[in-house]
Short mmCIF file of C-alpha atoms in Angstrom, two decimals:
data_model
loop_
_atom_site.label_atom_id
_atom_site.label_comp_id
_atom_site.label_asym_id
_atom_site.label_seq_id
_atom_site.Cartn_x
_atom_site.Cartn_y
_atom_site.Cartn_z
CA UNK A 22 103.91 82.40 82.99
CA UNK A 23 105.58 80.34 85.76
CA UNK A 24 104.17 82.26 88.34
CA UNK A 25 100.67 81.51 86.78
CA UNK A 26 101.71 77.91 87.12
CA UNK A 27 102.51 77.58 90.72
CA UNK A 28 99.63 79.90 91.73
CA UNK A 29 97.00 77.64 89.76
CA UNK A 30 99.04 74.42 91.26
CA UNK A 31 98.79 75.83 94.40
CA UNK A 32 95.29 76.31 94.37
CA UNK A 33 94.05 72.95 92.59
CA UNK A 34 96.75 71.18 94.53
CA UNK A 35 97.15 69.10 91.42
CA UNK A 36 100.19 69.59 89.31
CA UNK A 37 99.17 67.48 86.36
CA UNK A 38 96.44 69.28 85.64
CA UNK A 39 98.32 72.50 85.97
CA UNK A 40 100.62 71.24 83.15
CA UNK A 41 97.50 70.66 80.81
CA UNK A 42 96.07 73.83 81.71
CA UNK A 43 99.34 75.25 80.56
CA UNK A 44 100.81 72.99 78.00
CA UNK A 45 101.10 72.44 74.62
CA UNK A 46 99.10 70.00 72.50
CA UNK A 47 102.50 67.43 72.70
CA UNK A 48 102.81 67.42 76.34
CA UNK A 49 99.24 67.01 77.26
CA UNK A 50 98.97 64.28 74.72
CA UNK A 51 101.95 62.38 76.57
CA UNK A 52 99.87 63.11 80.09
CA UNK A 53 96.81 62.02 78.24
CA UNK A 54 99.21 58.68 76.72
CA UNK A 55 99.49 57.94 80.66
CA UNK A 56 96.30 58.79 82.11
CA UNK A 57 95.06 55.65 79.36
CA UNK A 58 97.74 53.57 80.95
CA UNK A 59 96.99 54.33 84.60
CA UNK A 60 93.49 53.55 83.43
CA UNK A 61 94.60 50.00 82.72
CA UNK A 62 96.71 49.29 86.05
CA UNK A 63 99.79 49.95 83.92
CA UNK A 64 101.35 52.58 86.51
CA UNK A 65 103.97 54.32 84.11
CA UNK A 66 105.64 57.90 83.15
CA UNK A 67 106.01 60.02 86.63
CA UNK A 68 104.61 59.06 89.78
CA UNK A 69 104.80 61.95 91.65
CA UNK A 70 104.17 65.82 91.07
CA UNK A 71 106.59 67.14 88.41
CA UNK A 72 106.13 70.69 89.50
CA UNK A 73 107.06 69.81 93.19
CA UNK A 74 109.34 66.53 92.82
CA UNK A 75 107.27 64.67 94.75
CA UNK A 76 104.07 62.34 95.73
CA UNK A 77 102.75 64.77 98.28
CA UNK A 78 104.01 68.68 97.17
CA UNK A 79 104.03 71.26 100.48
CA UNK A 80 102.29 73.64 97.61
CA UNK A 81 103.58 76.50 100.46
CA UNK A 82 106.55 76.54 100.21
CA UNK A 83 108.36 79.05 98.66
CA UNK A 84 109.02 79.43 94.53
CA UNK A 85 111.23 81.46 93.07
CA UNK A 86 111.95 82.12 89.20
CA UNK A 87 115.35 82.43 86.70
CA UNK A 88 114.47 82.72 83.20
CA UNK A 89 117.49 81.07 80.93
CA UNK A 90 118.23 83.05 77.75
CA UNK A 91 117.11 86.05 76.68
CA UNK A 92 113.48 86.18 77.64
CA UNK A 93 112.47 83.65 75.51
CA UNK A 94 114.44 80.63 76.95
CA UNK A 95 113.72 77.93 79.75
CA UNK A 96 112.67 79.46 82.94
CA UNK A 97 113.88 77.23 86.22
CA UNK A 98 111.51 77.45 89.12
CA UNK A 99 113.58 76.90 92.80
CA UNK A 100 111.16 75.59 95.26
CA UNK A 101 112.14 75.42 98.47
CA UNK A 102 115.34 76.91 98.30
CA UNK A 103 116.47 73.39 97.14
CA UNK A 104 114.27 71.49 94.58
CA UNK A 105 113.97 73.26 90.87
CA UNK A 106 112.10 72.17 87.92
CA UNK A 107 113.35 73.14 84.54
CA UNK A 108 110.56 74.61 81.82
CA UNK A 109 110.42 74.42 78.36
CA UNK A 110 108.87 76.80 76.77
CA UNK A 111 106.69 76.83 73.08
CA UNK A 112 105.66 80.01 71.61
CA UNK A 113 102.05 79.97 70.80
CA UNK A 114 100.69 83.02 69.55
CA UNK A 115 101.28 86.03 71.25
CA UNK A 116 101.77 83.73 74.67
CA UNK A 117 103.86 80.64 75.82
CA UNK A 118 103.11 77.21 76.33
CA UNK A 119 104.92 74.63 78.46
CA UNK A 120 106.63 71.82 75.93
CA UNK A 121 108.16 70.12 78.77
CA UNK A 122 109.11 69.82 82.41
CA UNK A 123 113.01 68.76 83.47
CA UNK A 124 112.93 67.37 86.96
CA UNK A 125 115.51 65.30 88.80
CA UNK A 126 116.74 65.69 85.40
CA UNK A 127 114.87 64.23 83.06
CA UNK A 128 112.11 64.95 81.26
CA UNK A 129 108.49 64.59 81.02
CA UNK A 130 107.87 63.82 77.77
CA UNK A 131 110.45 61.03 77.66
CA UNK A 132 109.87 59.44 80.92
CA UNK A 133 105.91 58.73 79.58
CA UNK A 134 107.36 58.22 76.18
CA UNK A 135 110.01 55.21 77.33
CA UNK A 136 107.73 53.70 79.88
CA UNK A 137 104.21 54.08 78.81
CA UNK A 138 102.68 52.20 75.69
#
């Protein structure tokens, strides 16, 4: 699943829409709740590429992958060798879906949630 995630990021060069591509219906309606915002010259939520930590991601650098639990838990993308972004993962049928993204550690949902009306 991760790896799915950086190798569509990589190749949109758009992080975002990676998440929507791969979330579930509660994070992309918090990236939808800012998108509406940002529509309106309210800049709130996360500036800058969750998946990469920042406004403009070097989408070659190098990822690597730790799942947490027992195959079913969080999985913690390294980029880098020194920036990681925690996932959250849903089950959704016979798949997963990405509830959430930790980053500089906090989370998605919450950062859109406290600063976007």
């Amino acid at each position: 699943m991760s790896k799915k995630v950086y190798a569509s990021s990589k190749a949109n060069q758009d992080g975002t829409g990676t998440l929507r591509r791969f979330g579930t219906p509660s994070l992309i309606a918090q990236l939808n709740r800012q998108d509406r915002n940002w529509a309106n010259d309210n800049f709130c939520g996360i500036g800058e590429d969750p998946l990469y930590g920042n406004q403009d991601p070097n989408f070659r650098l190098a990822v690597s992958y730790r799942v947490n639990g027992n195959g079913n838990g969080n999985v913690v993308a390294t980029i880098g060798g020194s920036y990681s972004a925690t996932f959250v993962l849903a089950k959704s049928g016979n798949s997963y879906k990405i509830d959430d993204v930790y980053y500089h550690g906090s989370s998605v949902k919450k950062m859109i949630n406290a600063d976007c009306y």
